[in-house]
mmCIF file of C-alpha atoms and ligand atoms in Angstrom:
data_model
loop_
_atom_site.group_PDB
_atom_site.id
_atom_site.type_symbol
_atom_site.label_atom_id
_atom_site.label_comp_id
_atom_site.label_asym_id
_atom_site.label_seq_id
_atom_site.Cartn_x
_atom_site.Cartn_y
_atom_site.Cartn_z
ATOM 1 C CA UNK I 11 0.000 0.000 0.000
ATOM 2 C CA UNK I 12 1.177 3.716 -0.768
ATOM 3 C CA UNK I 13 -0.091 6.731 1.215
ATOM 4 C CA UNK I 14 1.031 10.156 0.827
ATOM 5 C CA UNK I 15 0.324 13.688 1.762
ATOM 6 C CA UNK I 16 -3.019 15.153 0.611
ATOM 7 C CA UNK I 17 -2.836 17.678 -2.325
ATOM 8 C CA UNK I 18 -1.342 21.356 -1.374
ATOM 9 C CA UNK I 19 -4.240 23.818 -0.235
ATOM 10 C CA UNK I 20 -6.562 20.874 -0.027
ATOM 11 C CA UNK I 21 -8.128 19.871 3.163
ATOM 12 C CA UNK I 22 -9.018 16.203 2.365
ATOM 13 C CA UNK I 23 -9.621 13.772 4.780
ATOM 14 C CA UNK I 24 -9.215 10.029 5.356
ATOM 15 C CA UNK I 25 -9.401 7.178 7.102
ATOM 16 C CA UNK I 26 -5.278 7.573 7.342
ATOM 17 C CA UNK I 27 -3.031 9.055 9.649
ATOM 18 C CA UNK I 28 0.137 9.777 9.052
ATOM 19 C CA UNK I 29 1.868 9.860 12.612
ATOM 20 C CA UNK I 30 5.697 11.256 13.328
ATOM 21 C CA UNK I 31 7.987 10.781 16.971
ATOM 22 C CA UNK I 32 6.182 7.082 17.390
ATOM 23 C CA UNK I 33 7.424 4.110 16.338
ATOM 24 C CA UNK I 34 9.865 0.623 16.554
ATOM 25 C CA UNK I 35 12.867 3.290 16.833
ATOM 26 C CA UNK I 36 11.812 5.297 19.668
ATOM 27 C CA UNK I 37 10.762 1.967 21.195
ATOM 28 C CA UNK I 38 6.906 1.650 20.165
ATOM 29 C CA UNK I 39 5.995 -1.851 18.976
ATOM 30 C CA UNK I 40 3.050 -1.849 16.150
ATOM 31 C CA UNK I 41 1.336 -3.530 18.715
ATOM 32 C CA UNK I 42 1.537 -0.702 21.373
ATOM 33 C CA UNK I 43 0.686 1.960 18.626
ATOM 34 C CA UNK I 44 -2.225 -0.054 17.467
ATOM 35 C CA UNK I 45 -3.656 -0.085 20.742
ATOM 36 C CA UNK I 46 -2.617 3.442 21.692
ATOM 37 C CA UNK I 47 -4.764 4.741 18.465
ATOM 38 C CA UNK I 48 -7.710 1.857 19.058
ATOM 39 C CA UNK I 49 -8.891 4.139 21.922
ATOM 40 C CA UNK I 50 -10.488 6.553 19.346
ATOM 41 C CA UNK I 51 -11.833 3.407 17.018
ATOM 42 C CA UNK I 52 -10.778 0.224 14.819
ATOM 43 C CA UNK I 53 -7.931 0.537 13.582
ATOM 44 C CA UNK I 54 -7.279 -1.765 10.644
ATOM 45 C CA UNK I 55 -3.537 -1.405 9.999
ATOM 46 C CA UNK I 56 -0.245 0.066 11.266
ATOM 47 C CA UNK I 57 2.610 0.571 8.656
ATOM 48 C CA UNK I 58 6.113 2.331 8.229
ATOM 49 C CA UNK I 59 5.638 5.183 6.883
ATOM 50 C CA UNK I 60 9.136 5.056 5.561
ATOM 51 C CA UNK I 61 13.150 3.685 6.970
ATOM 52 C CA UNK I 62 12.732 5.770 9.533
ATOM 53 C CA UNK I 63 11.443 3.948 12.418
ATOM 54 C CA UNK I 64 9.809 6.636 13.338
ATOM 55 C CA UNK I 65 6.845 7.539 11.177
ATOM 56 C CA UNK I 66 3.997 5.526 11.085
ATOM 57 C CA UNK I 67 0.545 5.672 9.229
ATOM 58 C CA UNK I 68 -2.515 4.427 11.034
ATOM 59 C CA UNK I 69 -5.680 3.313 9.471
ATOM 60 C CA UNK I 70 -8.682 3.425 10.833
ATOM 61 C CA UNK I 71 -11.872 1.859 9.167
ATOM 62 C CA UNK I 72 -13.512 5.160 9.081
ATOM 63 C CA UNK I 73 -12.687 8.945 8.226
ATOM 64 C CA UNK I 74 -14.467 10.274 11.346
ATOM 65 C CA UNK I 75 -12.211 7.863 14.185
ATOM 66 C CA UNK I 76 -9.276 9.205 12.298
ATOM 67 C CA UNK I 77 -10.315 13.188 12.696
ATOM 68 C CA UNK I 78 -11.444 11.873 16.230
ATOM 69 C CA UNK I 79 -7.396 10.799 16.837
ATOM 70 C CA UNK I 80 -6.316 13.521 15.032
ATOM 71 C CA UNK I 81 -8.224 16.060 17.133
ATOM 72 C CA UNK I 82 -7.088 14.177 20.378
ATOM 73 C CA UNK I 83 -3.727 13.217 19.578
ATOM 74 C CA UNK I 84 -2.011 15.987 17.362
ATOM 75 C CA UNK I 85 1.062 18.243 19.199
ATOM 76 C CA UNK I 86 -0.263 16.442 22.859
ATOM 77 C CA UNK I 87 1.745 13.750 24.511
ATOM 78 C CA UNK I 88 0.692 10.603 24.756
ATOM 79 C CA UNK I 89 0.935 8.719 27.939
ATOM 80 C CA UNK I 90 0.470 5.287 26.113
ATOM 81 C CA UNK I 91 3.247 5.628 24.016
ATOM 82 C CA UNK I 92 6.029 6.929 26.102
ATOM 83 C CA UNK I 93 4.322 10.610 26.933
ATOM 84 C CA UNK I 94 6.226 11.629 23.652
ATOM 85 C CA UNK I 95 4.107 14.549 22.001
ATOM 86 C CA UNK I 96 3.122 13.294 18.357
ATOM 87 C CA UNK I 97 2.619 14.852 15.171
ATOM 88 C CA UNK I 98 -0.262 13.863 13.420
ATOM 89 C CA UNK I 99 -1.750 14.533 10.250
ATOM 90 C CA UNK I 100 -4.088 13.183 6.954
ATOM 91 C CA UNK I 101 -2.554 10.689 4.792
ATOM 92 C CA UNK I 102 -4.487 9.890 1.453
ATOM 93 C CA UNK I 103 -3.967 6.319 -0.415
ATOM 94 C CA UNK I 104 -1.402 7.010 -3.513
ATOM 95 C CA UNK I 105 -1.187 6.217 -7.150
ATOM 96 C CA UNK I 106 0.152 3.106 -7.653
ATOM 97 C CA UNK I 107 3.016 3.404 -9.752
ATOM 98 C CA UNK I 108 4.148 2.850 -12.964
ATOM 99 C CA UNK I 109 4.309 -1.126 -14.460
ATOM 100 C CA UNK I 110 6.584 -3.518 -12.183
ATOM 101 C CA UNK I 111 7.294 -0.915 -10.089
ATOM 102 C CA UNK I 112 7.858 -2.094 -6.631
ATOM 103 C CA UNK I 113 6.574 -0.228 -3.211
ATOM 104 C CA UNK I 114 10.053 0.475 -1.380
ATOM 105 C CA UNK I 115 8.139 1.672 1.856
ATOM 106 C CA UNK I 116 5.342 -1.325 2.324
ATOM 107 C CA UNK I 117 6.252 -3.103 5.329
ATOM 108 C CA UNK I 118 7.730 -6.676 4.561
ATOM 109 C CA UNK I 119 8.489 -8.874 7.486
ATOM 110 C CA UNK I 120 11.683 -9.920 7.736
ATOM 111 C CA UNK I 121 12.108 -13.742 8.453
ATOM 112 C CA UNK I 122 14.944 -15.460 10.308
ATOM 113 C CA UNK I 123 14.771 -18.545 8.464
ATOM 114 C CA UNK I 124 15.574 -19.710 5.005
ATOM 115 C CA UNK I 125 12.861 -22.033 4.682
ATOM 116 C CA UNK I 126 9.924 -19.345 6.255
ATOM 117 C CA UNK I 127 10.848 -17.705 2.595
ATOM 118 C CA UNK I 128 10.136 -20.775 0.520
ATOM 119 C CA UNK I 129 12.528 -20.065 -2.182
ATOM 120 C CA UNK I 130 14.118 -22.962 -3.764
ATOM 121 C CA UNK I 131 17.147 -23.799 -3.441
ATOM 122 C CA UNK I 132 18.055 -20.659 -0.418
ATOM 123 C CA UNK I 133 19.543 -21.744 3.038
ATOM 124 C CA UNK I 134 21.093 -20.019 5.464
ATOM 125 C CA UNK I 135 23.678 -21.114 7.928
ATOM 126 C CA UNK I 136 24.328 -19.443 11.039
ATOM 127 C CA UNK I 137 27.852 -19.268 12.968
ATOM 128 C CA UNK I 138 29.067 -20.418 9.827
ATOM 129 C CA UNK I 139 32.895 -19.090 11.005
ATOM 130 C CA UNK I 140 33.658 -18.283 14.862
ATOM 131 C CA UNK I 141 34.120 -14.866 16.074
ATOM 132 C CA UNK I 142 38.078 -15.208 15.768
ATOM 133 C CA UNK I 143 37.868 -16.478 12.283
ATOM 134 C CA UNK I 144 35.770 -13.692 11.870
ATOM 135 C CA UNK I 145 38.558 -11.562 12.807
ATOM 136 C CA UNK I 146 41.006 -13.004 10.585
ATOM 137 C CA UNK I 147 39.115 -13.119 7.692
ATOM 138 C CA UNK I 148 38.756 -8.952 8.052
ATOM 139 C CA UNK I 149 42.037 -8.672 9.474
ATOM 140 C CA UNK I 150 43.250 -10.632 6.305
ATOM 141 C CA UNK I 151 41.154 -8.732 3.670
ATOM 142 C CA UNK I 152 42.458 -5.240 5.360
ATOM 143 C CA UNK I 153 45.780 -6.050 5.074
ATOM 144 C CA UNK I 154 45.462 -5.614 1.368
ATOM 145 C CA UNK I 155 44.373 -3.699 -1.056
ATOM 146 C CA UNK I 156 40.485 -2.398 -1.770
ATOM 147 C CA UNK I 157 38.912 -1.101 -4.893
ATOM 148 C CA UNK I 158 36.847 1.957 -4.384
ATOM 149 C CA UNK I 159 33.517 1.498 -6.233
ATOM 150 C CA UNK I 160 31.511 4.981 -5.984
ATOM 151 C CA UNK I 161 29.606 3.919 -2.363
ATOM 152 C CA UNK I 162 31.699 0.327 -1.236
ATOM 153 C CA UNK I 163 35.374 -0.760 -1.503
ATOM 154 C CA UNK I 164 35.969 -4.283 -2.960
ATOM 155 C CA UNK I 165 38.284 -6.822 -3.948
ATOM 156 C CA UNK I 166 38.962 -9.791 -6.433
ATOM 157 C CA UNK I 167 40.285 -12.852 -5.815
ATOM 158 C CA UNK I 168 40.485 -15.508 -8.807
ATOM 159 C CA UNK I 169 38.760 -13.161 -11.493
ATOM 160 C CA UNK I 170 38.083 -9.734 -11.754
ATOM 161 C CA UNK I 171 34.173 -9.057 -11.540
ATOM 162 C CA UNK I 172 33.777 -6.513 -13.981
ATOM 163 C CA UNK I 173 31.201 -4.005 -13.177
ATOM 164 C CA UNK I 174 30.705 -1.923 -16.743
ATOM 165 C CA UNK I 175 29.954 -5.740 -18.228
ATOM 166 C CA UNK I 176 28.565 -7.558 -15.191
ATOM 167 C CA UNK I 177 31.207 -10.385 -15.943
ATOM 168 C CA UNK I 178 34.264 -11.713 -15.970
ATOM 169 C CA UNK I 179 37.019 -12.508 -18.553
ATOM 170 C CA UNK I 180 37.867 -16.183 -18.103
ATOM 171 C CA UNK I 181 40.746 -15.840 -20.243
ATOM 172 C CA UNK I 182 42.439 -13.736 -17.370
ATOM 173 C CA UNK I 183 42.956 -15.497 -14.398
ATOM 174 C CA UNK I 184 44.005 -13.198 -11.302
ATOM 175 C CA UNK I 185 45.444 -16.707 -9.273
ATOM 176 C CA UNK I 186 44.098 -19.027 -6.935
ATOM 177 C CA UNK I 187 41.775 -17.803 -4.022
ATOM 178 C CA UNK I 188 43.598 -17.052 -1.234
ATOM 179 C CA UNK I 189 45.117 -19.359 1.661
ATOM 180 C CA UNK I 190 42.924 -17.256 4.189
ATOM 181 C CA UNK I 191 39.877 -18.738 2.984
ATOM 182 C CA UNK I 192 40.487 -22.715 2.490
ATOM 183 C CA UNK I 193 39.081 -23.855 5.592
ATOM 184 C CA UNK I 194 36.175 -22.229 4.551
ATOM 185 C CA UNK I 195 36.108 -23.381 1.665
ATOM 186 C CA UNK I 196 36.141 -27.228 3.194
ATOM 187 C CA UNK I 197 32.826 -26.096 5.269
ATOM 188 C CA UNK I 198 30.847 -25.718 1.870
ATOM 189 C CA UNK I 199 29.697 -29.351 2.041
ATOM 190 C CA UNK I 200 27.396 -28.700 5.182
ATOM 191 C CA UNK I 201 24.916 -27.076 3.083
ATOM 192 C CA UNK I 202 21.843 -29.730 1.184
ATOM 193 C CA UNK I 203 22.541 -30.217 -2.535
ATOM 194 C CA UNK I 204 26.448 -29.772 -2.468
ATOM 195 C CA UNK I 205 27.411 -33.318 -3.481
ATOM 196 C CA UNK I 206 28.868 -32.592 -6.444
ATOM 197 C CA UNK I 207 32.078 -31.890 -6.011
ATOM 198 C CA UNK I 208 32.862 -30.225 -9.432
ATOM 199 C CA UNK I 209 30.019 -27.840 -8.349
ATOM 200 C CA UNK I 210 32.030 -26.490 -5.090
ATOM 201 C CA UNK I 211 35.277 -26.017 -6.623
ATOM 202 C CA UNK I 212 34.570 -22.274 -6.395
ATOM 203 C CA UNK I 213 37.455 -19.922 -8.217
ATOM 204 C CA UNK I 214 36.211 -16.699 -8.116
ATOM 205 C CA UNK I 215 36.205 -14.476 -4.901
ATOM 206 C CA UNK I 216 34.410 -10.963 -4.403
ATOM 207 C CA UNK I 217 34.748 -9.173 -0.682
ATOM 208 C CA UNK I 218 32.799 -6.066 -0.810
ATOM 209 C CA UNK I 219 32.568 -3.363 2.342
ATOM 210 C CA UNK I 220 29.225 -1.895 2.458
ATOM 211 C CA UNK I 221 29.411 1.323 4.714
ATOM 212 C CA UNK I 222 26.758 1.726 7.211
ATOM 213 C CA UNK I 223 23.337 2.711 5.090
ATOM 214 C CA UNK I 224 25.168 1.350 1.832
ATOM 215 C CA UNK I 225 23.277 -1.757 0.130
ATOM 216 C CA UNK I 226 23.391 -2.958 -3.118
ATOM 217 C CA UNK I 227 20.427 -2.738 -6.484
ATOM 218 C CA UNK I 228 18.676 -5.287 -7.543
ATOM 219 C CA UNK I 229 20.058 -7.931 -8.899
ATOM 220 C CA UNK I 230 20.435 -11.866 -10.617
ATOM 221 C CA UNK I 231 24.297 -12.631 -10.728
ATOM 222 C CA UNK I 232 24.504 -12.978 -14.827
ATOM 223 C CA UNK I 233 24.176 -16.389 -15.511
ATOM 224 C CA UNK I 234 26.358 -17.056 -18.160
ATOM 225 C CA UNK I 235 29.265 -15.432 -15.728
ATOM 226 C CA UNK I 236 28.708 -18.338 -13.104
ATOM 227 C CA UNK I 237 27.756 -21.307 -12.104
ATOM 228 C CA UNK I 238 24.828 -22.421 -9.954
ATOM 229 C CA UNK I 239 26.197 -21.990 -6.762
ATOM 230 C CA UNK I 240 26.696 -18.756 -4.830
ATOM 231 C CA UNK I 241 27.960 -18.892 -1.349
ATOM 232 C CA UNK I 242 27.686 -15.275 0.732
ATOM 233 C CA UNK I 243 29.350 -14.962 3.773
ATOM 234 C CA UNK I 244 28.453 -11.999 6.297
ATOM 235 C CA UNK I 245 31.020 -10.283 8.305
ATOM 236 C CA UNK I 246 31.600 -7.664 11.108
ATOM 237 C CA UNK I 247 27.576 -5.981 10.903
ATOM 238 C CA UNK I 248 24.176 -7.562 9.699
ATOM 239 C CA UNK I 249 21.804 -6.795 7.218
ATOM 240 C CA UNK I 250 18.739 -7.700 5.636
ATOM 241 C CA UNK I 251 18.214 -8.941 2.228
ATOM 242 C CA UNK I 252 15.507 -8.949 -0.141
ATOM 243 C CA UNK I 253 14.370 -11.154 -2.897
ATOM 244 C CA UNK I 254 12.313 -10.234 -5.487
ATOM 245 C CA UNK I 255 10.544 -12.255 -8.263
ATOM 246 C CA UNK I 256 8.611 -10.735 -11.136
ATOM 247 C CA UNK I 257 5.528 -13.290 -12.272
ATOM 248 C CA UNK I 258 2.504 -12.744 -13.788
ATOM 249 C CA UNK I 259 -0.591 -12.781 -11.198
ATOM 250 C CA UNK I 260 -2.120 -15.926 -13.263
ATOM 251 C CA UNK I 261 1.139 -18.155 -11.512
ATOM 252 C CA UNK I 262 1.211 -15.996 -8.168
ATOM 253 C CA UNK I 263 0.001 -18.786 -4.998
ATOM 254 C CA UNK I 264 -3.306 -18.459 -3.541
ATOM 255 C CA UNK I 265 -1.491 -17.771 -0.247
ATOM 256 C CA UNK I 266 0.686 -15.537 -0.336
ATOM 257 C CA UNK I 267 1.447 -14.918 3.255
ATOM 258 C CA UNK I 268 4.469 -13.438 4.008
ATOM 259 C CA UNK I 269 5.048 -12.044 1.157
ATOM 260 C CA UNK I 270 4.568 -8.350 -0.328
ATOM 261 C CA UNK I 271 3.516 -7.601 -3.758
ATOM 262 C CA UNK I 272 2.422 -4.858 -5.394
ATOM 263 C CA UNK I 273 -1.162 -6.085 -5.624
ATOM 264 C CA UNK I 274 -3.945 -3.175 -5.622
ATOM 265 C CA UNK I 275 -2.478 -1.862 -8.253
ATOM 266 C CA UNK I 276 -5.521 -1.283 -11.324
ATOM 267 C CA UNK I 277 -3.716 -3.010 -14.126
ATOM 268 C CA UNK I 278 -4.402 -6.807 -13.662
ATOM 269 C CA UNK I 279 -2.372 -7.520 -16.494
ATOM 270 C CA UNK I 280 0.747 -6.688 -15.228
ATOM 271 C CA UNK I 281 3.232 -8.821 -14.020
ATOM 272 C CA UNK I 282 3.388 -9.036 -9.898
ATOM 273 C CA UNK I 283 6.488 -8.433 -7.740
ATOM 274 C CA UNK I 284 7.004 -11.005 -5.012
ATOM 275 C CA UNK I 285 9.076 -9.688 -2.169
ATOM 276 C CA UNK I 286 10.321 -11.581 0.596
ATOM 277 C CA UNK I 287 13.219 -10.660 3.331
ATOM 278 C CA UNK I 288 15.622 -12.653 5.365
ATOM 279 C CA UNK I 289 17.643 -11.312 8.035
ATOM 280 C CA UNK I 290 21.567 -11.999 8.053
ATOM 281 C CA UNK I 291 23.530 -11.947 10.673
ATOM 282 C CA UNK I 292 27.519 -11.815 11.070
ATOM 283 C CA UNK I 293 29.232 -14.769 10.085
ATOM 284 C CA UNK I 294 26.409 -16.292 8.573
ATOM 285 C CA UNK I 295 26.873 -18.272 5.212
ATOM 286 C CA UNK I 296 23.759 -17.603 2.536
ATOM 287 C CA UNK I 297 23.342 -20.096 -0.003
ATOM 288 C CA UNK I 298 22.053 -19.070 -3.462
ATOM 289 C CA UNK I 299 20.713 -22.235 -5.745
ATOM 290 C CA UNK I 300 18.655 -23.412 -8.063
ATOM 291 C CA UNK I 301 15.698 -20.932 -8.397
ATOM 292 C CA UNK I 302 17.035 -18.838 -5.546
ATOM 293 C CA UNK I 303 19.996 -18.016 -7.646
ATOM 294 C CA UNK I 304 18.242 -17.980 -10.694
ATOM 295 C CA UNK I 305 15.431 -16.711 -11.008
ATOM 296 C CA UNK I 306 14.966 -14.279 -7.864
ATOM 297 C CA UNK I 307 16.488 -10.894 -7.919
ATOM 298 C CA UNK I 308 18.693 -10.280 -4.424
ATOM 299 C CA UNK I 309 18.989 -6.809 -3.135
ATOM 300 C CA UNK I 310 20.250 -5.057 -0.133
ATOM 301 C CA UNK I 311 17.940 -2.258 1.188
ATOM 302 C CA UNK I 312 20.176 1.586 1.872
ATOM 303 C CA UNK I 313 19.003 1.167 5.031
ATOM 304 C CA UNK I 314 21.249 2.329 8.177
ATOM 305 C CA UNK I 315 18.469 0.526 10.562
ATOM 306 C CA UNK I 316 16.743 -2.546 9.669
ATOM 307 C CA UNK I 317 13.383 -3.783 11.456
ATOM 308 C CA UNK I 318 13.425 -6.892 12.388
ATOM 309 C CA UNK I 319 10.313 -8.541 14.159
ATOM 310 C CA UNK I 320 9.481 -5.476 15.471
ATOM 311 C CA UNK I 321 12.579 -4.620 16.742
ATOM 312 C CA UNK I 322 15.086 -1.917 15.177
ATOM 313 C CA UNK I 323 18.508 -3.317 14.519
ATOM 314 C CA UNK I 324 21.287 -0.485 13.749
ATOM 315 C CA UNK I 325 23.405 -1.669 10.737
ATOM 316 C CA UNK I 326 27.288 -1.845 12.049
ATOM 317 C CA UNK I 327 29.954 0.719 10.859
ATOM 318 C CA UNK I 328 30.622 -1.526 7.557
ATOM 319 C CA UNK I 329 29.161 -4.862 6.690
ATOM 320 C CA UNK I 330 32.147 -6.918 4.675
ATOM 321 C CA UNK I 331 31.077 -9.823 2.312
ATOM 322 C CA UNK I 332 32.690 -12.637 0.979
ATOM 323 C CA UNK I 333 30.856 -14.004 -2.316
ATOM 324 C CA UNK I 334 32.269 -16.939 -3.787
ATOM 325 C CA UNK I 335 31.198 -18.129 -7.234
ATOM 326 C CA UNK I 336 32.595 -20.562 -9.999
ATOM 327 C CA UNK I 337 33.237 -18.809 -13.199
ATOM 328 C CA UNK I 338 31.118 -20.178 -15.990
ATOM 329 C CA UNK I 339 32.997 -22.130 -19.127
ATOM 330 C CA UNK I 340 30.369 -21.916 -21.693
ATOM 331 C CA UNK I 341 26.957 -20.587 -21.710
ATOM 332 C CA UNK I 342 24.013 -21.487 -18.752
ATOM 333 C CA UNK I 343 21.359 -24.129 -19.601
ATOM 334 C CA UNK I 344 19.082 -23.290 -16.539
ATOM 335 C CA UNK I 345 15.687 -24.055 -16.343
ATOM 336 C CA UNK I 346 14.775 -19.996 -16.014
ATOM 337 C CA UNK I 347 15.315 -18.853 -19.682
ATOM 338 C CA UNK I 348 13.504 -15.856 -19.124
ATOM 339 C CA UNK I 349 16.013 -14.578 -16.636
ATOM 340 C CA UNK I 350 19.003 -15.956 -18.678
ATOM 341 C CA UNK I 351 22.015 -13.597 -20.566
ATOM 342 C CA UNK I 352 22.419 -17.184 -22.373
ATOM 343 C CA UNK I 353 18.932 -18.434 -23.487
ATOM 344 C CA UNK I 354 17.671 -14.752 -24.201
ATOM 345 C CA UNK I 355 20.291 -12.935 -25.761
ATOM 346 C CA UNK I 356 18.145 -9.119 -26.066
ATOM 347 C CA UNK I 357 17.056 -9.439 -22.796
ATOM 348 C CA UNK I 358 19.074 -7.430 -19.933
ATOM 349 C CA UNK I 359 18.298 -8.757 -16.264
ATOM 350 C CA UNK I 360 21.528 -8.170 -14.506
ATOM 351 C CA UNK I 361 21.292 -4.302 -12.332
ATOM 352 C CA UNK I 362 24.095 -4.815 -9.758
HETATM 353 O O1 LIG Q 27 26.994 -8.704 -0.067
HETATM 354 C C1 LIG Q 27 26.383 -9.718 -0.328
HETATM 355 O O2 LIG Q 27 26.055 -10.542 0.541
HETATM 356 C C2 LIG Q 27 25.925 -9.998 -1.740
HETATM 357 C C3 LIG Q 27 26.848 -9.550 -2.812
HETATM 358 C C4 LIG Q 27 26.272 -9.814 -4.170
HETATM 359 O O3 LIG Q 27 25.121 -10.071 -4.336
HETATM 360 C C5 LIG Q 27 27.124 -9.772 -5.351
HETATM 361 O O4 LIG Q 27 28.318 -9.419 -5.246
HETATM 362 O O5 LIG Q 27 26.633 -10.074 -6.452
HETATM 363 FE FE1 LIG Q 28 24.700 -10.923 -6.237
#
């Protein structure tokens, strides 16, 4: 859903409230502000009003409970939600926007588990190094060299990811990956559907150092550039990241809890946006696979604090990545040609 203000000069009303100096960041569950605003009649919904953490709309299920709040609860403090004196005004429901185009503000819980997302072929494994490994690893990667990319530093092991043609030359070999990662390397097998051993012997090494608020677009690692395995391993801060799959509403699933779409919008031809979220925390190990990898756009929100079940988790000073790929010999034969450099030729889907 979309809200936003009313119309300069206008005085329209809704069944909306926007509501600023409330929310998960100034320690305000959705619960407590649902019940806070219930005094004055049903309320129907709480939602972010944007990253903040502190700007919430409130819906009622009627225009006049909302000028009812509004009337009681605008510039006065309110005792049920810390005493803090709130600013509250109209909010109107928006246009939707333009084909495809995906609602960065509605709320999307945020799930801890790989298999609450029901992607194929995703899994997450926690503690995947120890906290001094985790320490070597960045002590290792700071002892050399970064590559400053306009808003992250990175570095290449193996082959050079180029960014201009979302690839890399196979011809050029940079070397083997480093020492500093082989025992991680060995730990690969502990995730389902790594038998094949050809599949795991991974040659191509990206660390990237997101500063805090820094996350990365949209994207499917170009297929014909690697194989079907992508390991990512988290370091020194968490983050969230968020899948997205593009399908058209005749294949969406009748349920469709837990997931966000862009449904409401007029236009029941176009294709649907699937969005689903999965929490990572330091030295965790995300496995992309099969359709995961494939088929699902990943994306890291510019977000400096995540919500989380509620709760709002500050991202760290940097969050430093270790993606390991194999480089691709030939072109991919996945079972996703619509979202494949090799099967469709004119069609662009890589946006890292
Ligand atoms: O930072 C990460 O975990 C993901 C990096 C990534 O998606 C990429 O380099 O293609
Ligand atoms: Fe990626």
């Amino acid at each position: 859903m979309r809200f936003r203000r009313p119309p300069a000069g206008t005085q329209q009303r809704s069944q909306y409230l926007f509501v600023a100096n409330c929310g998960p960041s100034v320690g305000d569950s959705y619960a407590d502000i649902q019940a806070a605003f219930s005094k004055f009649g049903v309320v129907t919904g709480v939602h972010a009003a944007d990253d903040s953490g502190t700007r919430v709309i409130v819906c009622y299920d009627s225009e006049s409970a909302a000028a009812v709040a509004l009337e009681e609860l605008n510039g006065r403090s309110c005792a049920n939600l810390g005493g803090r004196s709130l600013h509250v005004r109209y909010s109107v429901r928006g246009e939707e926007g333009s084909r495809c185009q995906v609602d960065g503000n509605a709320s999307l819980r945020v799930l801890m588990d790989a298999s609450e997302l029901n992607i194929p072929g995703l899994y997450l494994l926690r503690d995947f190094v120890t906290c001094a490994e985790e320490e070597e690893l960045l002590a290792a990667v700071d002892a050399r060299p970064w590559d400053s990319l306009s808003k992250r530093r990175v570095q290449h092991y193996g082959y050079e990811f180029r960014y201009d043609t979302r690839n890399v030359d196979p011809r050029w070999r940079l070397g083997e990956l480093p020492e500093f990662v082989s025992h991680i390397l060995q730990r690969l097998r502990l995730f389902p559907g790594t038998d094949n051993a050809a599949a795991l012997e991974l040659d191509q090494l990206t660390v990237n150092e997101y500063p805090r608020g820094v996350g990365l677009s949209p994207h499917i690692d170009t297929h014909s550039a690697f194989e079907g395995f992508i390991f990512s391993l988290s370091l020194a801060g968490p983050c969230i990241m968020e899948f997205r799959k593009y399908m058209s509403r005749a294949c969406l699933p009748r349920n469709i809890s837990n997931m966000a779409t862009n449904e409401g919008k007029e236009d029941n031809r176009s294709p649907a946006v699937v969005r689903k979220a999965i929490y990572l925390p330091p030295r965790s190990m995300l496995l992309l696979s099969g359709e995961a990898r494939y088929a699902w756009q990943h994306y890291i929100p510019h977000h400096k604090i995540d919500f989380v079940m509620d709760e709002a988790i500050k991202r760290n000073s940097r969050r430093v990545s270790f993606t390991f790929r194999k480089v691709r010999i030939g072109s991919c034969n996945c079972s996703f040609p619509q979202h494949c450099d090799s099967q469709i030729l004119t069609r662009g889907n890589d946006d890292t």
